[in-house]
PDB file of C-alpha atoms in Angstrom:
ATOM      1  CA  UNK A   1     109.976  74.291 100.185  1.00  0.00           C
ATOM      2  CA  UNK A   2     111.140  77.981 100.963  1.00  0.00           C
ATOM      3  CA  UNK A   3     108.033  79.471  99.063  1.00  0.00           C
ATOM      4  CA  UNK A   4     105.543  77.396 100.590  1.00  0.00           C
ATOM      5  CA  UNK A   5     107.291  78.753 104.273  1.00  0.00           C
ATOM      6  CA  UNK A   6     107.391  81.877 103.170  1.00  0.00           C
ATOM      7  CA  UNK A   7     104.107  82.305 102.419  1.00  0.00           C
ATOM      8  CA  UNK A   8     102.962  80.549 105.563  1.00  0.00           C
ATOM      9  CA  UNK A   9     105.073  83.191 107.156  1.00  0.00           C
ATOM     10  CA  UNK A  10     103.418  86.194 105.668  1.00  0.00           C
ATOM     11  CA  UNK A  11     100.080  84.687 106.483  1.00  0.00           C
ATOM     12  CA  UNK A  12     101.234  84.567 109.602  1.00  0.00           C
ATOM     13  CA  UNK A  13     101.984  88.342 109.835  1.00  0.00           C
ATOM     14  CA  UNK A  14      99.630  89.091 107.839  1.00  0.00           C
ATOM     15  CA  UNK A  15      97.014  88.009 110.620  1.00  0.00           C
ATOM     16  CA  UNK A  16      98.382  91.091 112.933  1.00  0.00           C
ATOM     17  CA  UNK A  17      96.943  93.396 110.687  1.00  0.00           C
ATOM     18  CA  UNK A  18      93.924  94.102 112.953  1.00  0.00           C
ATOM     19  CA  UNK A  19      95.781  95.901 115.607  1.00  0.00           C
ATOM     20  CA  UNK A  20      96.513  98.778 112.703  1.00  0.00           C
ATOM     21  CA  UNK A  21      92.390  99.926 112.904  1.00  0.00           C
ATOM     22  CA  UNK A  22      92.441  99.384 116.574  1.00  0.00           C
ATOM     23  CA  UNK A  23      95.278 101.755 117.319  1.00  0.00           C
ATOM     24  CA  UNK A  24      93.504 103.684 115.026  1.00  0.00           C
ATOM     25  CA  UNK A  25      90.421 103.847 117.017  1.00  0.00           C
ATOM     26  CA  UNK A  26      91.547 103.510 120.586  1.00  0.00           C
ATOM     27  CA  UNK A  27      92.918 107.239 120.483  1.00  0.00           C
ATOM     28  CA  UNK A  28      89.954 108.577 118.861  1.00  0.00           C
ATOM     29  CA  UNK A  29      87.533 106.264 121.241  1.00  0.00           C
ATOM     30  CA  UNK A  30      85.759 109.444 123.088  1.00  0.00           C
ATOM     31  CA  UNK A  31      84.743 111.252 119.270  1.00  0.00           C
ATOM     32  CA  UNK A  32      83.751 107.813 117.344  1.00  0.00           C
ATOM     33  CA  UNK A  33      79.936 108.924 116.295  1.00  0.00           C
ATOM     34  CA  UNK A  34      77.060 106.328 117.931  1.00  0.00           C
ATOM     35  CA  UNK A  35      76.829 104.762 114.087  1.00  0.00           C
ATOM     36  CA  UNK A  36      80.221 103.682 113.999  1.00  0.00           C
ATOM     37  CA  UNK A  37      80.926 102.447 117.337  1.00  0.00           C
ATOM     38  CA  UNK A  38      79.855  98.842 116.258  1.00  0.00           C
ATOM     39  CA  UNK A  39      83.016  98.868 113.865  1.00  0.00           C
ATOM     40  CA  UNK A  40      85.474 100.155 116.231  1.00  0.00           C
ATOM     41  CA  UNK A  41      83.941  97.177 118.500  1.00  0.00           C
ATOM     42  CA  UNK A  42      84.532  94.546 115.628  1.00  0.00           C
ATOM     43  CA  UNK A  43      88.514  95.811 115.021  1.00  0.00           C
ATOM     44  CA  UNK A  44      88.574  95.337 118.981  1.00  0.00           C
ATOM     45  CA  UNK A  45      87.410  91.496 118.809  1.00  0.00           C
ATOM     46  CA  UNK A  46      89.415  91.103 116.049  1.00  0.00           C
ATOM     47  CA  UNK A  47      92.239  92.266 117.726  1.00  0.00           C
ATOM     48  CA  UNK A  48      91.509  90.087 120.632  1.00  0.00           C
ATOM     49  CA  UNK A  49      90.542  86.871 118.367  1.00  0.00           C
ATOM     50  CA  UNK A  50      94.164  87.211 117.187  1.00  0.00           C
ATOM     51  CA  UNK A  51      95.857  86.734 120.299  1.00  0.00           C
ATOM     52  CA  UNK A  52      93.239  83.973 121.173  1.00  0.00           C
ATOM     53  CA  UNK A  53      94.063  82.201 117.353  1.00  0.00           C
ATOM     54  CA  UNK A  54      98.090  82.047 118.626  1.00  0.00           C
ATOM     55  CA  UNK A  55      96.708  80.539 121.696  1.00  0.00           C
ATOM     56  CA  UNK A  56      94.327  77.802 120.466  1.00  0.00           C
ATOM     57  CA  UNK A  57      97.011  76.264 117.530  1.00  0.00           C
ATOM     58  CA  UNK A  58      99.887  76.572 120.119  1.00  0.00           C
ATOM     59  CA  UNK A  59      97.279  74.720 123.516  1.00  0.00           C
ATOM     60  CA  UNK A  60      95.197  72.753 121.213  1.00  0.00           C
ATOM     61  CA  UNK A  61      96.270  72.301 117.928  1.00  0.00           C
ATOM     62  CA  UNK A  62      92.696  73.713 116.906  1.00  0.00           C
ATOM     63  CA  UNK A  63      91.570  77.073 115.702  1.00  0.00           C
ATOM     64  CA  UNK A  64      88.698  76.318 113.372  1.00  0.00           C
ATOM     65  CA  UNK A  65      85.883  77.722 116.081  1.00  0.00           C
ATOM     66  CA  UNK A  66      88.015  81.024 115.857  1.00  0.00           C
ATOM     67  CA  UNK A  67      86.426  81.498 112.511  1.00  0.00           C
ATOM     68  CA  UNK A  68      83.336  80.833 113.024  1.00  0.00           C
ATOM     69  CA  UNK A  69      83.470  83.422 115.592  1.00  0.00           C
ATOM     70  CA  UNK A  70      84.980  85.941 113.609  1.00  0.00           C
ATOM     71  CA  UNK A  71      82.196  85.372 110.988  1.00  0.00           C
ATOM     72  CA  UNK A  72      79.225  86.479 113.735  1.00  0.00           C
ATOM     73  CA  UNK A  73      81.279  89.500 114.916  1.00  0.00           C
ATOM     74  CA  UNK A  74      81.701  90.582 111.125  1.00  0.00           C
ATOM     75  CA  UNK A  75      78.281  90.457 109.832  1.00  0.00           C
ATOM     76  CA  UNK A  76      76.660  91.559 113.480  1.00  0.00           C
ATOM     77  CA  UNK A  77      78.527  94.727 113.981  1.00  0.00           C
ATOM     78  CA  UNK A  78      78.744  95.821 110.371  1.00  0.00           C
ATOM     79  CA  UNK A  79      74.938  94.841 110.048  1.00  0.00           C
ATOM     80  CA  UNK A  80      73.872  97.616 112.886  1.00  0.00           C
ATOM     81  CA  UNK A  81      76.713  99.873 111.168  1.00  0.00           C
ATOM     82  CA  UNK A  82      74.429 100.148 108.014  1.00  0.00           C
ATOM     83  CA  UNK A  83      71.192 100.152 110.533  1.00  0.00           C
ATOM     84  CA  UNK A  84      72.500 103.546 111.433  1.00  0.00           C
ATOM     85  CA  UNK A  85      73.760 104.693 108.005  1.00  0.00           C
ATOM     86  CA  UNK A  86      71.324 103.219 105.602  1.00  0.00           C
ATOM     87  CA  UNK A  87      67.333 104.682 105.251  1.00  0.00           C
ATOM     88  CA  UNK A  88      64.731 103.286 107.080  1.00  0.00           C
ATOM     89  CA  UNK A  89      63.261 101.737 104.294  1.00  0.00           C
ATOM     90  CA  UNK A  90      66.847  99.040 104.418  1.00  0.00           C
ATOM     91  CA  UNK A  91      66.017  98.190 108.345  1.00  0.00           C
ATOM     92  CA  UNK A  92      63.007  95.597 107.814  1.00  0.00           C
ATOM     93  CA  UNK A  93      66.101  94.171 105.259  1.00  0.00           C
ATOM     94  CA  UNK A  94      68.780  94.074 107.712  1.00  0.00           C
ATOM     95  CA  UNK A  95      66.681  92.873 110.662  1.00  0.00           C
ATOM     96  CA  UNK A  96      65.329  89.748 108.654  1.00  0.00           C
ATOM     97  CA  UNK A  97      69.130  89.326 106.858  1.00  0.00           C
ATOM     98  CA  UNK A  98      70.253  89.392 110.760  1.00  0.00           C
ATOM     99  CA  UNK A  99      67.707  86.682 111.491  1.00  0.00           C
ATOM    100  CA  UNK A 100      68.425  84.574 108.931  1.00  0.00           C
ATOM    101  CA  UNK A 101      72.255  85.085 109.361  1.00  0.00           C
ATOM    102  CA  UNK A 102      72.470  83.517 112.891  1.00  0.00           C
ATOM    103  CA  UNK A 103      70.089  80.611 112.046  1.00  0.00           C
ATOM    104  CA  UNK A 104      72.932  79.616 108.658  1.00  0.00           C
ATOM    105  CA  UNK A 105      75.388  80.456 111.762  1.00  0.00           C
ATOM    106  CA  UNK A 106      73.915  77.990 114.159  1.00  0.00           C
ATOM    107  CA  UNK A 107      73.130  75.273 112.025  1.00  0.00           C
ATOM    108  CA  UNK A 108      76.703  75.519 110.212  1.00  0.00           C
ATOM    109  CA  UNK A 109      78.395  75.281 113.690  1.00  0.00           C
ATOM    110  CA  UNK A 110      75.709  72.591 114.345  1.00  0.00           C
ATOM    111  CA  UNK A 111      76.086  69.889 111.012  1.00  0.00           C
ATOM    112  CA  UNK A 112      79.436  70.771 110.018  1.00  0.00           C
ATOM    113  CA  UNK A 113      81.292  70.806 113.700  1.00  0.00           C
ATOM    114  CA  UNK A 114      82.356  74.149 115.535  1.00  0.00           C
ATOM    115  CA  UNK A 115      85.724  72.195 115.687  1.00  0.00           C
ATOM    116  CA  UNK A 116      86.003  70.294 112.562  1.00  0.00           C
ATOM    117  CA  UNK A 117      85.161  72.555 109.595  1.00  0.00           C
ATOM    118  CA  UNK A 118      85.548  76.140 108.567  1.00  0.00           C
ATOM    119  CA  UNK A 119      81.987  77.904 108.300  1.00  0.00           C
ATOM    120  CA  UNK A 120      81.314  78.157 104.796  1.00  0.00           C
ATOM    121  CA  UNK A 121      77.530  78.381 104.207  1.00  0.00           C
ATOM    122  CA  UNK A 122      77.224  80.999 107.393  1.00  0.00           C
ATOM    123  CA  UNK A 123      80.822  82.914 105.765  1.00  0.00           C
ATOM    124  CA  UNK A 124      78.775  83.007 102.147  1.00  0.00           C
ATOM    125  CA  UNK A 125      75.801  83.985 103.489  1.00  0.00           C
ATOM    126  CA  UNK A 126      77.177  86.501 105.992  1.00  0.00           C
ATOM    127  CA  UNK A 127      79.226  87.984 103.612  1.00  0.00           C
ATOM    128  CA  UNK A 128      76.940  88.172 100.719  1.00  0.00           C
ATOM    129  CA  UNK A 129      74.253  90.147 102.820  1.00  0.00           C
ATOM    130  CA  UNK A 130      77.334  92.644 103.880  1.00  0.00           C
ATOM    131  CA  UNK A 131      77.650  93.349  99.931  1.00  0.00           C
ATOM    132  CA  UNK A 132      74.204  93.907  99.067  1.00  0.00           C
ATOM    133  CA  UNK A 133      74.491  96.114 101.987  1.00  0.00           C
ATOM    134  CA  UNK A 134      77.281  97.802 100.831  1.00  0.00           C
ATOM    135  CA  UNK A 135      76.659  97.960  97.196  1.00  0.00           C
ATOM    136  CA  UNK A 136      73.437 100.243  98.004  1.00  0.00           C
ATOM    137  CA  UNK A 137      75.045 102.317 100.825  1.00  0.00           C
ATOM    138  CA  UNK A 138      77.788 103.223  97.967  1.00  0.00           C
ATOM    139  CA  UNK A 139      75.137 103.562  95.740  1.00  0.00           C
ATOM    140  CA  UNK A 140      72.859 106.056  98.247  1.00  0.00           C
ATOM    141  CA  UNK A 141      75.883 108.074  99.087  1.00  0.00           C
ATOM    142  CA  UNK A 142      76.630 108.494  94.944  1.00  0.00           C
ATOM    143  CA  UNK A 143      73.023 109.925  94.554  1.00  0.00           C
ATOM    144  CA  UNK A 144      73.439 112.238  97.466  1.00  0.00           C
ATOM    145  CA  UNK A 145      76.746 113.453  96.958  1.00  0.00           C
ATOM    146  CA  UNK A 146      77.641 117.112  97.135  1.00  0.00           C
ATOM    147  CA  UNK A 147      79.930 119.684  96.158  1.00  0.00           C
ATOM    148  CA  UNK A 148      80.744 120.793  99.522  1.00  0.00           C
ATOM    149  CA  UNK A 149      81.105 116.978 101.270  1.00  0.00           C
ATOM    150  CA  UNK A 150      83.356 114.534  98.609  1.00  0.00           C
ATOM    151  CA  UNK A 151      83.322 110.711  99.407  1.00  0.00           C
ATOM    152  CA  UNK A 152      86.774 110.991 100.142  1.00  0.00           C
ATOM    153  CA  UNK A 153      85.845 112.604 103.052  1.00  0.00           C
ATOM    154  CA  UNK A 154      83.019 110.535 103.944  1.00  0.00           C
ATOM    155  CA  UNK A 155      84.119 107.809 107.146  1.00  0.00           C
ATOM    156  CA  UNK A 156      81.578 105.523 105.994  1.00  0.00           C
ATOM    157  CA  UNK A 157      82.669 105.734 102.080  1.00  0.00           C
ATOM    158  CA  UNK A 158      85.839 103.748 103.383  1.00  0.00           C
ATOM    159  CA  UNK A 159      83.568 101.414 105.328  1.00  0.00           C
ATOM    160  CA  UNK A 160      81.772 100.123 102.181  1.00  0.00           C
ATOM    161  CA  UNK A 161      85.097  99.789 100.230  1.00  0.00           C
ATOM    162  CA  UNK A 162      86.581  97.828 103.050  1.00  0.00           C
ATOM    163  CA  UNK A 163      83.369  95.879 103.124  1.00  0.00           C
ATOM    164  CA  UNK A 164      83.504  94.948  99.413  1.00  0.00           C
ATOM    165  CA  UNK A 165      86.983  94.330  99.331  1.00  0.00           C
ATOM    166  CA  UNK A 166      87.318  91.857 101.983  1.00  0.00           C
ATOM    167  CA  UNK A 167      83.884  90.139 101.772  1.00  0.00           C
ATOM    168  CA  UNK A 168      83.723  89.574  97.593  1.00  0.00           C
ATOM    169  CA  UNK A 169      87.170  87.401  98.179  1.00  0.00           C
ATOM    170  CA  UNK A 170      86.247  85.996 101.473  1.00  0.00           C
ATOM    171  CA  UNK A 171      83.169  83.876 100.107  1.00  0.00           C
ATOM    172  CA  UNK A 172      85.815  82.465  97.096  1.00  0.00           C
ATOM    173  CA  UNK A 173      88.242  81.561  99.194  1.00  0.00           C
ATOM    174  CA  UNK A 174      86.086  79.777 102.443  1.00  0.00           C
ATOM    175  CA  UNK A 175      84.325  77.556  99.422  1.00  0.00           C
ATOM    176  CA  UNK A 176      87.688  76.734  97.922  1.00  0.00           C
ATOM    177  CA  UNK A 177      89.144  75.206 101.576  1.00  0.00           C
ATOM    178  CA  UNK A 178      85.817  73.763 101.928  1.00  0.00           C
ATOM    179  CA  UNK A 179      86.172  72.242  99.002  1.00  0.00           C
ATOM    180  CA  UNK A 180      89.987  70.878  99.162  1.00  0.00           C
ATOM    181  CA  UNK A 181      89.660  69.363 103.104  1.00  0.00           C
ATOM    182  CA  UNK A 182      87.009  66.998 101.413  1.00  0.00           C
ATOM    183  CA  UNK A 183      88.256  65.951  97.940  1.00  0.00           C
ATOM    184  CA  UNK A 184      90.629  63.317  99.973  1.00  0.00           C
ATOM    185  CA  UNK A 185      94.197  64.927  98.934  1.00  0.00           C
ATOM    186  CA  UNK A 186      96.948  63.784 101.621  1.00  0.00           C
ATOM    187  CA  UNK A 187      97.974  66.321 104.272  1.00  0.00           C
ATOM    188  CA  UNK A 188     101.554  67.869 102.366  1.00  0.00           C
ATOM    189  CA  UNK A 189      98.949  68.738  99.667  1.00  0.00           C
ATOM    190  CA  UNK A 190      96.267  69.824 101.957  1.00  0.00           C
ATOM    191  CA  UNK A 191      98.582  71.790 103.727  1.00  0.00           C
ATOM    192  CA  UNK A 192     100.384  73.622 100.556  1.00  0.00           C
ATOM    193  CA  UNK A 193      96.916  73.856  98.788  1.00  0.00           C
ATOM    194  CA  UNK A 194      95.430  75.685 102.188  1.00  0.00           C
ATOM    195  CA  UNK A 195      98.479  78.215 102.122  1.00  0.00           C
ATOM    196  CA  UNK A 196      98.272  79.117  98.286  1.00  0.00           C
ATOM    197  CA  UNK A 197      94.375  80.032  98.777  1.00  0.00           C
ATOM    198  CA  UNK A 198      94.762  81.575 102.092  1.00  0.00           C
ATOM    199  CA  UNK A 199      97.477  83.977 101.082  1.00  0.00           C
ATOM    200  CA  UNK A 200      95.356  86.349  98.859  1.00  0.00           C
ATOM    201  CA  UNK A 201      92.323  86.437 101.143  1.00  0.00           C
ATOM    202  CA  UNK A 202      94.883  87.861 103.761  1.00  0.00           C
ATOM    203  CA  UNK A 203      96.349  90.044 101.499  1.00  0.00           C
ATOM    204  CA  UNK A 204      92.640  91.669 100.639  1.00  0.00           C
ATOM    205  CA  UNK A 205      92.100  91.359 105.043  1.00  0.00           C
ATOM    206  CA  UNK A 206      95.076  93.817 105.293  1.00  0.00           C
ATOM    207  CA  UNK A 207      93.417  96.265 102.628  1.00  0.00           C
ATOM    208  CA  UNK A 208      90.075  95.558 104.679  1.00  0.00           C
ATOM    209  CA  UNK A 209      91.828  96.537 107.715  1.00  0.00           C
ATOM    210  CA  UNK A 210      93.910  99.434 106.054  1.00  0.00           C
ATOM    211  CA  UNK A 211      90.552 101.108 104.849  1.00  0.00           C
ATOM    212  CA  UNK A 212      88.816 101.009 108.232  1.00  0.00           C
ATOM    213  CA  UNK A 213      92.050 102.593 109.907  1.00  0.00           C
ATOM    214  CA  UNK A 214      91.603 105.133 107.319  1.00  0.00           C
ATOM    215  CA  UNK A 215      87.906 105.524 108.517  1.00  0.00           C
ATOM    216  CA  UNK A 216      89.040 106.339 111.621  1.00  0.00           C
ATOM    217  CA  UNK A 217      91.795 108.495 111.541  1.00  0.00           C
ATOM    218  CA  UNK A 218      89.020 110.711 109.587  1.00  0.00           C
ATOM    219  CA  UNK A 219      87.681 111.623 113.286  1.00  0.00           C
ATOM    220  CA  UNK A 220      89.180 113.832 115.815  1.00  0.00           C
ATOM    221  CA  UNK A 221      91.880 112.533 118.410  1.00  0.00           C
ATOM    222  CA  UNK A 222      90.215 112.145 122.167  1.00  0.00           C
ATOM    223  CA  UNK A 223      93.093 114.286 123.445  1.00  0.00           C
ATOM    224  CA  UNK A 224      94.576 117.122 121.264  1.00  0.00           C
ATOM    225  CA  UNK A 225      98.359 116.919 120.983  1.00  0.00           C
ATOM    226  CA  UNK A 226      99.122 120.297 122.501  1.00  0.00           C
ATOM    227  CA  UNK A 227      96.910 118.978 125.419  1.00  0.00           C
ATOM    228  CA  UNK A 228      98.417 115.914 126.261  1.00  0.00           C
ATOM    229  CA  UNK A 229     101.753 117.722 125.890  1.00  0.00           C
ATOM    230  CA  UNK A 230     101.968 119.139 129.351  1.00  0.00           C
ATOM    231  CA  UNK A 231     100.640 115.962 130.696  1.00  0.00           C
ATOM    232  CA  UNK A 232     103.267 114.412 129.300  1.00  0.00           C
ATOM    233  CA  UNK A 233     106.080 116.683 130.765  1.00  0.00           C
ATOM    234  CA  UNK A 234     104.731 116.528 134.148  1.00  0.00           C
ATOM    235  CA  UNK A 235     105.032 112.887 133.872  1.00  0.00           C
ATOM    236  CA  UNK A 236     108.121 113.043 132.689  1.00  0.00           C
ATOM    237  CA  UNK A 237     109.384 115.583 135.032  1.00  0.00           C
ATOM    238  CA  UNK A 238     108.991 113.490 137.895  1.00  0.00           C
ATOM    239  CA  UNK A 239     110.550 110.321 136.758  1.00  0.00           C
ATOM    240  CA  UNK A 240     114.059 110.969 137.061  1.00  0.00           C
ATOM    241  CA  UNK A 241     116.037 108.573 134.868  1.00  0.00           C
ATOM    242  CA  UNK A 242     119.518 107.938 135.336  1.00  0.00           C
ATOM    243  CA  UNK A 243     121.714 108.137 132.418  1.00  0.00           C
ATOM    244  CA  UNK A 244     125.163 106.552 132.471  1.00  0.00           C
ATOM    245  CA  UNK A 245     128.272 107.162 130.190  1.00  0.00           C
ATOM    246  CA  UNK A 246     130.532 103.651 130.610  1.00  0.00           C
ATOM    247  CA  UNK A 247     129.335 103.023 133.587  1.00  0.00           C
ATOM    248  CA  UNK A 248     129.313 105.556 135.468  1.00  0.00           C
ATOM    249  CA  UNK A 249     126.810 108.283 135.756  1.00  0.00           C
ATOM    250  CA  UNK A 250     126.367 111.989 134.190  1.00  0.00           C
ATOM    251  CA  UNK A 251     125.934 113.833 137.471  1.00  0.00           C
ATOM    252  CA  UNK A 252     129.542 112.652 139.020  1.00  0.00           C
ATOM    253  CA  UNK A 253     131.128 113.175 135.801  1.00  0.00           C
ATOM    254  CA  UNK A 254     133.617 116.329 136.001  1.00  0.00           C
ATOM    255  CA  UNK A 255     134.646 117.684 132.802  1.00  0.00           C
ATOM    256  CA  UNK A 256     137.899 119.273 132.084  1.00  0.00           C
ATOM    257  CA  UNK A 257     137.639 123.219 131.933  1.00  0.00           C
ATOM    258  CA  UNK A 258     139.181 124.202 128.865  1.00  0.00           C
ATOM    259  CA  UNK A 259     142.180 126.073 129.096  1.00  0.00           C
ATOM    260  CA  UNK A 260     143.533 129.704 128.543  1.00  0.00           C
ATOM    261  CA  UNK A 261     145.781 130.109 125.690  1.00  0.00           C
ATOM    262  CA  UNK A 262     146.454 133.217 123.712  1.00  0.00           C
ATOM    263  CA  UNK A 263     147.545 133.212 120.147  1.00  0.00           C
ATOM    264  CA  UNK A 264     151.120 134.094 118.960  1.00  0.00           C
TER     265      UNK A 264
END
C-alpha cells in the first residue's frame, strides 16, 4: 500500500512541473521572438490549468474536462509554433491538421462526455499531428545545419525534442486508461492500474517541461541583472526593516567598549 501512495504522491508533484518553463519565460517575456510566443502562452495555461486541476478534484470530485482542455491548448499553440518555424510549403498541412484537430476535439467532448471520459481519439490525433510536425522540423533543421549555428543552440531544436518526448508517450498512455475504465475492473484496481500508467507519462511531462525551460532560458533576460540591481537597492533602501536580537532591537543595543590593558 506504501508504493501505490507513493507513486500517487509523485504524480502529484510531478503535476507542478509546469511552473519550471513559466518562470522560465516570465523573466524573459519582453525578448521571446513573435514564433515562440504561442509556447510561452501554452506553459502559462498550463500553469494556470494546474491550479484549476487542485480546484476541480478538491470542489467537485471531477477533473476529466481539465484534460480535454489541456489537449486543445497543446496542439493549438504548438501548431502556430511550427506555422512560424516550418516552410510555407507545411502551412496548407497545419491549417487542414488544425481543422481536423478541433472537429476529433468536439466530437470526443461530444460522444464520450466532457465530464465522463478522458479524450483519447482528440489526445491521439492531436498528438500524432504534433510528431509529424516535429519529426520534419528536426529533420529541416538537420539539412540546414551549419558550422557557425549548432542545434544545441537552436530554441526551437529543444521545442521538437520536448514535442517528441512528451507526445510519443502521451498517445500510449491516454489509450491504456481508456482502455482499463471500460474493461469492468472494480475501483481498488482501477485506481492502482490508473496510477501505475500515469506515473511514466508524468515522468516524460517533466522532461517535456524541462526541455521547453531550456528553450527559454536560451533568450535574453527582459531586465539585465546589473540593471535591476539599483532598482533593487532603492527599494530596499527605503524599507527599513527592524532586526531584533532576543527581543529587543539592534539600534538600542549598547555594546561594551573593550577595555585597555597592557601586557606584562
Amino acid at each position: 500500500m506504501e508504493i501505490w501512495a507513493s507513486l500517487h504522491v509523485l504524480n502529484r508533484t510531478l503535476e507542478a512541473t509546469p511552473l519550471l518553463p513559466f518562470a522560465c519565460a516570465w523573466v524573459r517575456r519582453h525578448h521571446i521572438p513573435a514564433a515562440f510566443r504561442p509556447v510561452y502562452y501554452y506553459v502559462g495555461i498550463r500553469t494556470l490549468l494546474y491550479f484549476l486541476d487542485i480546484f476541480s478534484r478538491l470542489a467537485f470530485r471531477n477533473n476529466v474536462y481539465v484534460y480535454h482542455t489541456a489537449t486543445v491548448v497543446l496542439v493549438c499553440c504548438l501548431l502556430r509554433t511550427y506555422q512560424h518555424l516550418l516552410p510555407r510549403q507545411y502551412h496548407v498541412l497545419i491549417g487542414g491538421g488544425l481543422l481536423l484537430f478541433l472537429g476529433v476535439a468536439v466530437l470526443d467532448a461530444a460522444l464520450n462526455g466532457l465530464f465522463t471520459n478522458v479524450n483519447t481519439y482528440s489526445q491521439a490525433f492531436g498528438c500524432a499531428l504534433l510528431l509529424l510536425l516535429a519529426l520534419l522540423h528536426v529533420l529541416y533543421l538537420t539539412r540546414n545545419a551549419s558550422l557557425e549555428r549548432t542545434l544545441e543552440s537552436q530554441p526551437e531544436f529543444f521545442l521538437s525534442a520536448a514535442v517528441l518526448v512528451y507526445c510519443s508517450s502521451s498517445i500510449v498512455s491516454y489509450v491504456a486508461i481508456n482502455t482499463i475504465y471500460s474493461a469492468g475492473y472494480d475501483e481498488p484496481t482501477l485506481i492502482r492500474l490508473d496510477t501505475l500508467i500515469t506515473t511514466p507519462d508524468m515522468l516524460l511531462l517533466t522532461v517535456h517541461m524541462a526541455l521547453l525551460a531550456w528553450m527559454f532560458q536560451l533568450f535574453p533576460l527582459s531586465v539585465a541583472p546589473r540593471r535591476a540591481l539599483p532598482s533593487w537597492l532603492h527599494y530596499s533602501s527605503r524599507t527599513s526593516r527592524r532586526y531584533r536580537l532576543l527581543g529587543r532591537s539592534l539600534i538600542g543595543i549598547r555594546l561594551p567598549r573593550p577595555s585597555r590593558w597592557s601586557p606584562v
